[in-house]
Amino acid sequence: MFAHSGLVLLVICAAFFLPKVLKLSTELSMLIAAIAGAAAHSILIAVTDSPHDAVPLIPVRHIVEGAFTYFDVCLIFLTATFFMALLRESGGVAFIVRKIVSTFHARRTVCLLLLTFVLLIPGALTGSGATTVLTVGALVGSVLSAMGVDETRRIAIIFLGAAMSAAAPPINLWAMMAAAGANMPYVGFGKPLLVLSVSGALFSMFWLAGRGESKIDLKAVLAELPEVEEGQSWLRVALPFALLLGLILAGRIWPFSMPVLGLPLIFMISSFLVVILSPRRLNIWSIACSTVHNLSTLVGIMIVVGILIQVMALSGVRGLISLEVVTLPLGVLFATLFIILPLSEGLVQYAVAPLIGVPLIMLFNMRGLDPIIALSAMSVIWPLGDCLPPTAVVGRAAVLELDYRGRYYLDFVRACLVPMAFIALTGTLFLVFSTKLSFLGG
Amino acid sequence: MNISLKTVKIVSLAVSVVFAGIAGLEFYEHRHFREAVVPSPNLDEVKKLSDYEPSLKDSVNDSNVYVFDSGVPGGTALILGGTHPEEPATNLTASLIVENAKVEEGRLIVVTRANRSASTCSRMGEAYPAYYSVKTNWGEKKFRMGDRCSNPLDSWPDPEVYLHYPSRQMLAYMDIRNLNRTWPGRPDGLLTERTTWAMTQLIRQEKVDIAIDLHEAELEYPVENTIVTHEKGESIAAMTSMVLTAELFEVPLSMEFSPKALHGLFHREVGDHTEAISLLAEVAEPMLDRIRGITDEYLLMTGRDEFVMKAGEHKLLYAPIDERGWPIDVRVGRHSSTVQKILEFYSMENPDRAVVISGVPGYGEVIENTLGAYFHNPEEAPEGSVYFD
């Protein structure tokens, strides 16, 4: 079986990189890789004396089933972006940016603290870094621009803030999924996640934007910012956000009487309020079309990743990769997890939690580490991989949202390296000293 | 847009529609596949879960409740299979009992598909086979392979985070569709919560004395080949574990207590919220391991996997595994003997509320004769005596 799954893995890699060389997009290359992997699996079973069940050359059921793995996540991407696009078109984003700059232009540190807080909220509540980018990314980016932060540092801040927001409590999907897989209650994760994610977000913000003029030339900056529609007010801008937050919190405060709406519907209800309160008439159809168009790459990659994971599970490739990771010696694991975790996140997204998170947490538990602290540490390192190939979901979303023109790896990812190292280091220290830090999980 | 790109788009759309059509047909057939059950002649009646929670009437989770009444005064036992339909030894054991049981004292109630909805889809990203079959003397008996959680077609969307009722403990969002995280349930909740509520009501109304939930677990998981018991079932679980380990099972059956801080689980909530003693039995299933190799019906039924064996060599497992794997006959046989031994010790401790059953093959018999030898041909069954899960 090792030879079988190893060969299928080789076919998947070759079929992924060949179309890439021919300049096909990542999504198409990955789809071709998944189909080639499935075909190789089918052929290998047919031509060897394998006792395993025959599989069609193209296992249609598995391809379609895998395509729906991240259906809910895609719906959240689409509706959250639509909400922010409506807000932007109504002039709400420009209004908020101007107000923040006007109020805090003389206090850079306070302004950066406020922006860190704004970045952390959406992902902390939804567990999705992409939601942070799509809802407040452009807004925070505009304020940073007004503060004189260059575009590469801006996108790095938005990405790292989004990554830490996804890691922040109360909702950390990696920890929740791995805890569910290991039959641990999702309890006690709040403090370790808070310490790690907030320190990571603050370090990122001040490392990348801390230096600069403490005072901003208000007149010059305001002149560069878009004008605000007449009639726009705090009430018109804040009410949709208040509704969004209110509907999310209502589900927590009254979980047994509040109907389950789901984030996509919550974003759509809030979008409806943006339309009603907008001082200018909005072309909803056109905004919806451009939202879907802008996100087609992001949604496409999520669909194809689902297909690839299903094929990898079918052919044993997923098991092979998991097995190779969990059988590494503990010392080697500690020394390499800060690389393995982001890389695997870049490969399979949230599916990494059940894929290697569950075996790892069971391994750590068996070796006497504190499973809550260890899983919290891993769950803060994982989102760093959201700017890495082949998926790079949050990184790509940030590029789209901020209309970034620089080089992806040589500029953007490079700018993230020092804060990433800080986050990975604190995460690794938490992992190694998890037993001594177990009081945080109490 | 140039013509060639347009052509590519039209062809892509056409291929997608064809794929969706082929897969859609398979999903439809799987969702509507009916599993025939031929209960033993000692069956008294077949109720429905909607008899205990009317909102389930005609819903996908209006599962069959098989009631065997000896007519001799005694207690009442409940056995649940199919709580997690990705664990086939559970509904197969429950079916084995339904098709062969004779109740000598008291009453026996069996639900073979506790979460029927979860058996109508397979888990996305896991590449499970859609069905599995048991070889019998009269052909193959086919079953739906399912997911751990209810089908999103029946319960969607999930909340961003699931707050368990009534403890308000925070659990992963998908666990609101996990039958073993929604006990004791609530009548105005989502489908899975209403299903556990129906079974909690069943336990209360039928005055169930002892309830057993059957499960399978990955070998990487520490709660393995064991009985998890509520405090009320301590002596029964301890005796069962000791006797079966000493006399029958090759791999020991352990025993542990239900954690008090972990909510929504059968062994905790049924014991806390009803009069019944609650116990949960686990057996090893290598196909649930994340480190498994090729995923198919062969692995599901034989439990043979080189990758899992390799993990065992690295001492990463909580259960032993070798070339023989964990075949379905072994897994079902263990569960069957565990259930029977639990009822035996319960009856010894509570002679005035005893539940005595016979006719159900145990570990040795199932392994020797195979599981299929104990399933009956629905085509030869008398009219009106075949039920569908």
PDB file of N, CA and C in Angstrom, chain B residues 142-218:
ATOM      1  N   LYS B 142     -27.337  -5.657   1.797  1.00  0.00           N
ATOM      2  CA  LYS B 142     -26.684  -4.363   1.569  1.00  0.00           C
ATOM      3  C   LYS B 142     -27.148  -3.313   2.589  1.00  0.00           C
ATOM      4  N   PHE B 143     -26.194  -2.483   3.018  1.00  0.00           N
ATOM      5  CA  PHE B 143     -26.494  -1.422   3.988  1.00  0.00           C
ATOM      6  C   PHE B 143     -25.940  -0.085   3.485  1.00  0.00           C
ATOM      7  N   ARG B 144     -26.581   1.003   3.927  1.00  0.00           N
ATOM      8  CA  ARG B 144     -26.056   2.342   3.605  1.00  0.00           C
ATOM      9  C   ARG B 144     -24.871   2.655   4.513  1.00  0.00           C
ATOM     10  N   MET B 145     -23.764   3.143   3.935  1.00  0.00           N
ATOM     11  CA  MET B 145     -22.674   3.689   4.748  1.00  0.00           C
ATOM     12  C   MET B 145     -23.027   5.154   4.992  1.00  0.00           C
ATOM     13  N   GLY B 146     -22.775   5.645   6.179  1.00  0.00           N
ATOM     14  CA  GLY B 146     -23.205   7.012   6.473  1.00  0.00           C
ATOM     15  C   GLY B 146     -22.113   7.891   7.042  1.00  0.00           C
ATOM     16  N   ASP B 147     -22.540   9.004   7.569  1.00  0.00           N
ATOM     17  CA  ASP B 147     -21.672  10.032   8.131  1.00  0.00           C
ATOM     18  C   ASP B 147     -21.740   9.931   9.659  1.00  0.00           C
ATOM     19  N   ARG B 148     -20.972  10.771  10.327  1.00  0.00           N
ATOM     20  CA  ARG B 148     -21.041  10.870  11.794  1.00  0.00           C
ATOM     21  C   ARG B 148     -22.210  11.780  12.184  1.00  0.00           C
ATOM     22  N   CYS B 149     -22.469  12.790  11.357  1.00  0.00           N
ATOM     23  CA  CYS B 149     -23.486  13.809  11.681  1.00  0.00           C
ATOM     24  C   CYS B 149     -24.673  13.715  10.725  1.00  0.00           C
ATOM     25  N   SER B 150     -25.792  14.299  11.146  1.00  0.00           N
ATOM     26  CA  SER B 150     -27.001  14.297  10.313  1.00  0.00           C
ATOM     27  C   SER B 150     -26.719  14.943   8.964  1.00  0.00           C
ATOM     28  N   ASN B 151     -27.490  14.518   7.979  1.00  0.00           N
ATOM     29  CA  ASN B 151     -27.356  15.029   6.613  1.00  0.00           C
ATOM     30  C   ASN B 151     -27.679  16.532   6.583  1.00  0.00           C
ATOM     31  N   PRO B 152     -26.802  17.364   6.011  1.00  0.00           N
ATOM     32  CA  PRO B 152     -27.109  18.804   5.928  1.00  0.00           C
ATOM     33  C   PRO B 152     -28.403  19.083   5.169  1.00  0.00           C
ATOM     34  N   LEU B 153     -28.845  18.146   4.334  1.00  0.00           N
ATOM     35  CA  LEU B 153     -30.135  18.340   3.653  1.00  0.00           C
ATOM     36  C   LEU B 153     -31.282  18.355   4.658  1.00  0.00           C
ATOM     37  N   ASP B 154     -31.069  17.740   5.817  1.00  0.00           N
ATOM     38  CA  ASP B 154     -32.119  17.667   6.832  1.00  0.00           C
ATOM     39  C   ASP B 154     -31.925  18.674   7.958  1.00  0.00           C
ATOM     40  N   SER B 155     -30.709  19.200   8.107  1.00  0.00           N
ATOM     41  CA  SER B 155     -30.433  20.124   9.210  1.00  0.00           C
ATOM     42  C   SER B 155     -29.341  21.089   8.766  1.00  0.00           C
ATOM     43  N   TRP B 156     -29.760  22.242   8.311  1.00  0.00           N
ATOM     44  CA  TRP B 156     -28.809  23.220   7.764  1.00  0.00           C
ATOM     45  C   TRP B 156     -29.463  24.596   7.831  1.00  0.00           C
ATOM     46  N   PRO B 157     -28.748  25.676   8.107  1.00  0.00           N
ATOM     47  CA  PRO B 157     -27.307  25.732   8.359  1.00  0.00           C
ATOM     48  C   PRO B 157     -26.987  25.381   9.808  1.00  0.00           C
ATOM     49  N   ASP B 158     -25.697  25.221  10.079  1.00  0.00           N
ATOM     50  CA  ASP B 158     -25.236  25.048  11.454  1.00  0.00           C
ATOM     51  C   ASP B 158     -25.009  26.433  12.045  1.00  0.00           C
ATOM     52  N   PRO B 159     -25.101  26.557  13.378  1.00  0.00           N
ATOM     53  CA  PRO B 159     -24.722  27.845  13.992  1.00  0.00           C
ATOM     54  C   PRO B 159     -23.203  28.017  13.918  1.00  0.00           C
ATOM     55  N   GLU B 160     -22.695  29.218  14.190  1.00  0.00           N
ATOM     56  CA  GLU B 160     -21.232  29.416  14.174  1.00  0.00           C
ATOM     57  C   GLU B 160     -20.597  28.603  15.293  1.00  0.00           C
ATOM     58  N   VAL B 161     -21.319  28.451  16.387  1.00  0.00           N
ATOM     59  CA  VAL B 161     -20.838  27.595  17.474  1.00  0.00           C
ATOM     60  C   VAL B 161     -22.075  26.936  18.095  1.00  0.00           C
ATOM     61  N   TYR B 162     -21.915  25.690  18.506  1.00  0.00           N
ATOM     62  CA  TYR B 162     -23.049  24.948  19.051  1.00  0.00           C
ATOM     63  C   TYR B 162     -22.999  25.016  20.578  1.00  0.00           C
ATOM     64  N   LEU B 163     -24.086  25.540  21.161  1.00  0.00           N
ATOM     65  CA  LEU B 163     -24.196  25.573  22.624  1.00  0.00           C
ATOM     66  C   LEU B 163     -25.137  24.459  23.051  1.00  0.00           C
ATOM     67  N   HIS B 164     -24.585  23.516  23.788  1.00  0.00           N
ATOM     68  CA  HIS B 164     -25.355  22.334  24.177  1.00  0.00           C
ATOM     69  C   HIS B 164     -26.485  22.700  25.143  1.00  0.00           C
ATOM     70  N   TYR B 165     -27.637  22.043  24.969  1.00  0.00           N
ATOM     71  CA  TYR B 165     -28.756  22.223  25.889  1.00  0.00           C
ATOM     72  C   TYR B 165     -28.778  21.063  26.871  1.00  0.00           C
ATOM     73  N   PRO B 166     -28.934  21.258  28.141  1.00  0.00           N
ATOM     74  CA  PRO B 166     -29.130  22.523  28.833  1.00  0.00           C
ATOM     75  C   PRO B 166     -27.835  23.104  29.431  1.00  0.00           C
ATOM     76  N   SER B 167     -26.680  22.463  29.234  1.00  0.00           N
ATOM     77  CA  SER B 167     -25.469  22.893  29.957  1.00  0.00           C
ATOM     78  C   SER B 167     -24.873  24.197  29.425  1.00  0.00           C
ATOM     79  N   ARG B 168     -25.206  24.567  28.170  1.00  0.00           N
ATOM     80  CA  ARG B 168     -24.629  25.711  27.454  1.00  0.00           C
ATOM     81  C   ARG B 168     -23.128  25.508  27.191  1.00  0.00           C
ATOM     82  N   GLN B 169     -22.643  24.277  27.295  1.00  0.00           N
ATOM     83  CA  GLN B 169     -21.227  24.029  26.960  1.00  0.00           C
ATOM     84  C   GLN B 169     -21.013  24.291  25.469  1.00  0.00           C
ATOM     85  N   MET B 170     -19.882  24.942  25.173  1.00  0.00           N
ATOM     86  CA  MET B 170     -19.593  25.306  23.787  1.00  0.00           C
ATOM     87  C   MET B 170     -18.935  24.124  23.066  1.00  0.00           C
ATOM     88  N   LEU B 171     -19.526  23.731  21.943  1.00  0.00           N
ATOM     89  CA  LEU B 171     -18.977  22.615  21.166  1.00  0.00           C
ATOM     90  C   LEU B 171     -18.815  23.046  19.720  1.00  0.00           C
ATOM     91  N   ALA B 172     -18.081  22.255  18.948  1.00  0.00           N
ATOM     92  CA  ALA B 172     -17.852  22.588  17.538  1.00  0.00           C
ATOM     93  C   ALA B 172     -19.192  22.677  16.807  1.00  0.00           C
ATOM     94  N   TYR B 173     -19.275  23.580  15.822  1.00  0.00           N
ATOM     95  CA  TYR B 173     -20.556  23.885  15.169  1.00  0.00           C
ATOM     96  C   TYR B 173     -21.243  22.656  14.593  1.00  0.00           C
ATOM     97  N   MET B 174     -20.468  21.715  13.998  1.00  0.00           N
ATOM     98  CA  MET B 174     -21.100  20.566  13.348  1.00  0.00           C
ATOM     99  C   MET B 174     -21.683  19.579  14.348  1.00  0.00           C
ATOM    100  N   ASP B 175     -21.285  19.713  15.630  1.00  0.00           N
ATOM    101  CA  ASP B 175     -21.779  18.785  16.637  1.00  0.00           C
ATOM    102  C   ASP B 175     -23.264  18.980  16.944  1.00  0.00           C
ATOM    103  N   ILE B 176     -23.866  20.049  16.416  1.00  0.00           N
ATOM    104  CA  ILE B 176     -25.323  20.192  16.590  1.00  0.00           C
ATOM    105  C   ILE B 176     -26.039  19.142  15.734  1.00  0.00           C
ATOM    106  N   ARG B 177     -25.281  18.481  14.828  1.00  0.00           N
ATOM    107  CA  ARG B 177     -25.851  17.397  14.031  1.00  0.00           C
ATOM    108  C   ARG B 177     -25.304  16.034  14.467  1.00  0.00           C
ATOM    109  N   ASN B 178     -24.589  16.016  15.592  1.00  0.00           N
ATOM    110  CA  ASN B 178     -23.978  14.775  16.083  1.00  0.00           C
ATOM    111  C   ASN B 178     -24.865  14.212  17.196  1.00  0.00           C
ATOM    112  N   LEU B 179     -25.459  13.048  16.936  1.00  0.00           N
ATOM    113  CA  LEU B 179     -26.425  12.484  17.892  1.00  0.00           C
ATOM    114  C   LEU B 179     -25.795  12.231  19.264  1.00  0.00           C
ATOM    115  N   ASN B 180     -24.492  11.956  19.282  1.00  0.00           N
ATOM    116  CA  ASN B 180     -23.868  11.727  20.592  1.00  0.00           C
ATOM    117  C   ASN B 180     -23.264  12.999  21.180  1.00  0.00           C
ATOM    118  N   ARG B 181     -23.797  14.154  20.804  1.00  0.00           N
ATOM    119  CA  ARG B 181     -23.461  15.418  21.454  1.00  0.00           C
ATOM    120  C   ARG B 181     -24.719  16.220  21.770  1.00  0.00           C
ATOM    121  N   THR B 182     -25.885  15.630  21.490  1.00  0.00           N
ATOM    122  CA  THR B 182     -27.115  16.408  21.658  1.00  0.00           C
ATOM    123  C   THR B 182     -28.062  15.823  22.704  1.00  0.00           C
ATOM    124  N   TRP B 183     -27.589  14.840  23.469  1.00  0.00           N
ATOM    125  CA  TRP B 183     -28.415  14.337  24.577  1.00  0.00           C
ATOM    126  C   TRP B 183     -28.481  15.383  25.683  1.00  0.00           C
ATOM    127  N   PRO B 184     -29.548  15.563  26.416  1.00  0.00           N
ATOM    128  CA  PRO B 184     -30.797  14.790  26.356  1.00  0.00           C
ATOM    129  C   PRO B 184     -31.754  15.307  25.294  1.00  0.00           C
ATOM    130  N   GLY B 185     -31.355  16.305  24.522  1.00  0.00           N
ATOM    131  CA  GLY B 185     -32.205  16.816  23.455  1.00  0.00           C
ATOM    132  C   GLY B 185     -33.234  17.810  23.935  1.00  0.00           C
ATOM    133  N   ARG B 186     -33.944  18.397  22.986  1.00  0.00           N
ATOM    134  CA  ARG B 186     -35.037  19.319  23.331  1.00  0.00           C
ATOM    135  C   ARG B 186     -36.078  19.279  22.227  1.00  0.00           C
ATOM    136  N   PRO B 187     -37.355  19.455  22.608  1.00  0.00           N
ATOM    137  CA  PRO B 187     -38.440  19.255  21.629  1.00  0.00           C
ATOM    138  C   PRO B 187     -38.504  20.337  20.567  1.00  0.00           C
ATOM    139  N   ASP B 188     -37.960  21.527  20.840  1.00  0.00           N
ATOM    140  CA  ASP B 188     -38.027  22.593  19.852  1.00  0.00           C
ATOM    141  C   ASP B 188     -36.653  22.899  19.256  1.00  0.00           C
ATOM    142  N   GLY B 189     -35.775  21.930  19.289  1.00  0.00           N
ATOM    143  CA  GLY B 189     -34.434  22.118  18.730  1.00  0.00           C
ATOM    144  C   GLY B 189     -34.371  21.722  17.264  1.00  0.00           C
ATOM    145  N   LEU B 190     -33.139  21.595  16.758  1.00  0.00           N
ATOM    146  CA  LEU B 190     -32.956  21.124  15.387  1.00  0.00           C
ATOM    147  C   LEU B 190     -33.197  19.605  15.336  1.00  0.00           C
ATOM    148  N   LEU B 191     -33.172  19.057  14.136  1.00  0.00           N
ATOM    149  CA  LEU B 191     -33.555  17.656  13.938  1.00  0.00           C
ATOM    150  C   LEU B 191     -32.849  16.690  14.898  1.00  0.00           C
ATOM    151  N   THR B 192     -31.536  16.831  15.042  1.00  0.00           N
ATOM    152  CA  THR B 192     -30.781  15.878  15.858  1.00  0.00           C
ATOM    153  C   THR B 192     -31.146  16.036  17.337  1.00  0.00           C
ATOM    154  N   GLU B 193     -31.349  17.277  17.756  1.00  0.00           N
ATOM    155  CA  GLU B 193     -31.743  17.505  19.157  1.00  0.00           C
ATOM    156  C   GLU B 193     -33.140  16.930  19.415  1.00  0.00           C
ATOM    157  N   ARG B 194     -34.025  17.030  18.414  1.00  0.00           N
ATOM    158  CA  ARG B 194     -35.374  16.471  18.584  1.00  0.00           C
ATOM    159  C   ARG B 194     -35.325  14.944  18.587  1.00  0.00           C
ATOM    160  N   THR B 195     -34.355  14.390  17.868  1.00  0.00           N
ATOM    161  CA  THR B 195     -34.230  12.933  17.824  1.00  0.00           C
ATOM    162  C   THR B 195     -33.777  12.394  19.180  1.00  0.00           C
ATOM    163  N   THR B 196     -32.782  13.049  19.792  1.00  0.00           N
ATOM    164  CA  THR B 196     -32.352  12.589  21.124  1.00  0.00           C
ATOM    165  C   THR B 196     -33.457  12.846  22.151  1.00  0.00           C
ATOM    166  N   TRP B 197     -34.195  13.949  21.957  1.00  0.00           N
ATOM    167  CA  TRP B 197     -35.321  14.224  22.860  1.00  0.00           C
ATOM    168  C   TRP B 197     -36.343  13.089  22.771  1.00  0.00           C
ATOM    169  N   ALA B 198     -36.626  12.633  21.520  1.00  0.00           N
ATOM    170  CA  ALA B 198     -37.591  11.535  21.327  1.00  0.00           C
ATOM    171  C   ALA B 198     -37.119  10.287  22.083  1.00  0.00           C
ATOM    172  N   MET B 199     -35.809  10.022  22.011  1.00  0.00           N
ATOM    173  CA  MET B 199     -35.299   8.814  22.680  1.00  0.00           C
ATOM    174  C   MET B 199     -35.253   8.990  24.200  1.00  0.00           C
ATOM    175  N   THR B 200     -35.016  10.225  24.653  1.00  0.00           N
ATOM    176  CA  THR B 200     -35.081  10.486  26.102  1.00  0.00           C
ATOM    177  C   THR B 200     -36.518  10.246  26.590  1.00  0.00           C
ATOM    178  N   GLN B 201     -37.484  10.713  25.793  1.00  0.00           N
ATOM    179  CA  GLN B 201     -38.891  10.490  26.147  1.00  0.00           C
ATOM    180  C   GLN B 201     -39.233   9.005  26.123  1.00  0.00           C
ATOM    181  N   LEU B 202     -38.673   8.301  25.125  1.00  0.00           N
ATOM    182  CA  LEU B 202     -38.886   6.847  25.038  1.00  0.00           C
ATOM    183  C   LEU B 202     -38.388   6.189  26.344  1.00  0.00           C
ATOM    184  N   ILE B 203     -37.185   6.580  26.767  1.00  0.00           N
ATOM    185  CA  ILE B 203     -36.605   5.991  27.983  1.00  0.00           C
ATOM    186  C   ILE B 203     -37.508   6.270  29.193  1.00  0.00           C
ATOM    187  N   ARG B 204     -38.029   7.505  29.244  1.00  0.00           N
ATOM    188  CA  ARG B 204     -38.886   7.860  30.385  1.00  0.00           C
ATOM    189  C   ARG B 204     -40.232   7.131  30.308  1.00  0.00           C
ATOM    190  N   GLN B 205     -40.882   7.207  29.133  1.00  0.00           N
ATOM    191  CA  GLN B 205     -42.238   6.647  29.021  1.00  0.00           C
ATOM    192  C   GLN B 205     -42.257   5.126  29.097  1.00  0.00           C
ATOM    193  N   GLU B 206     -41.239   4.489  28.532  1.00  0.00           N
ATOM    194  CA  GLU B 206     -41.204   3.018  28.547  1.00  0.00           C
ATOM    195  C   GLU B 206     -40.532   2.492  29.810  1.00  0.00           C
ATOM    196  N   LYS B 207     -40.185   3.410  30.691  1.00  0.00           N
ATOM    197  CA  LYS B 207     -39.537   3.046  31.969  1.00  0.00           C
ATOM    198  C   LYS B 207     -38.324   2.134  31.735  1.00  0.00           C
ATOM    199  N   VAL B 208     -37.427   2.603  30.857  1.00  0.00           N
ATOM    200  CA  VAL B 208     -36.222   1.840  30.538  1.00  0.00           C
ATOM    201  C   VAL B 208     -35.303   1.814  31.760  1.00  0.00           C
ATOM    202  N   ASP B 209     -34.837   0.614  32.107  1.00  0.00           N
ATOM    203  CA  ASP B 209     -33.952   0.473  33.268  1.00  0.00           C
ATOM    204  C   ASP B 209     -32.488   0.594  32.883  1.00  0.00           C
ATOM    205  N   ILE B 210     -32.165   0.071  31.720  1.00  0.00           N
ATOM    206  CA  ILE B 210     -30.756   0.075  31.298  1.00  0.00           C
ATOM    207  C   ILE B 210     -30.690   0.357  29.791  1.00  0.00           C
ATOM    208  N   ALA B 211     -29.811   1.289  29.407  1.00  0.00           N
ATOM    209  CA  ALA B 211     -29.708   1.678  27.999  1.00  0.00           C
ATOM    210  C   ALA B 211     -28.260   1.547  27.548  1.00  0.00           C
ATOM    211  N   ILE B 212     -28.079   0.964  26.361  1.00  0.00           N
ATOM    212  CA  ILE B 212     -26.717   0.728  25.833  1.00  0.00           C
ATOM    213  C   ILE B 212     -26.616   1.345  24.440  1.00  0.00           C
ATOM    214  N   ASP B 213     -25.594   2.174  24.246  1.00  0.00           N
ATOM    215  CA  ASP B 213     -25.346   2.807  22.945  1.00  0.00           C
ATOM    216  C   ASP B 213     -24.075   2.191  22.365  1.00  0.00           C
ATOM    217  N   LEU B 214     -24.148   1.744  21.096  1.00  0.00           N
ATOM    218  CA  LEU B 214     -23.011   1.049  20.491  1.00  0.00           C
ATOM    219  C   LEU B 214     -22.220   1.978  19.578  1.00  0.00           C
ATOM    220  N   HIS B 215     -20.895   1.858  19.645  1.00  0.00           N
ATOM    221  CA  HIS B 215     -20.008   2.729  18.847  1.00  0.00           C
ATOM    222  C   HIS B 215     -18.795   1.974  18.341  1.00  0.00           C
ATOM    223  N   GLU B 216     -18.107   2.612  17.376  1.00  0.00           N
ATOM    224  CA  GLU B 216     -16.779   2.171  16.964  1.00  0.00           C
ATOM    225  C   GLU B 216     -15.860   3.382  17.042  1.00  0.00           C
ATOM    226  N   ALA B 217     -14.557   3.126  17.186  1.00  0.00           N
ATOM    227  CA  ALA B 217     -13.621   4.246  17.310  1.00  0.00           C
ATOM    228  C   ALA B 217     -12.315   3.946  16.597  1.00  0.00           C
ATOM    229  N   GLU B 218     -11.636   5.014  16.168  1.00  0.00           N
ATOM    230  CA  GLU B 218     -10.325   4.863  15.546  1.00  0.00           C
ATOM    231  C   GLU B 218      -9.325   4.348  16.580  1.00  0.00           C
TER     232      GLU B 218
END
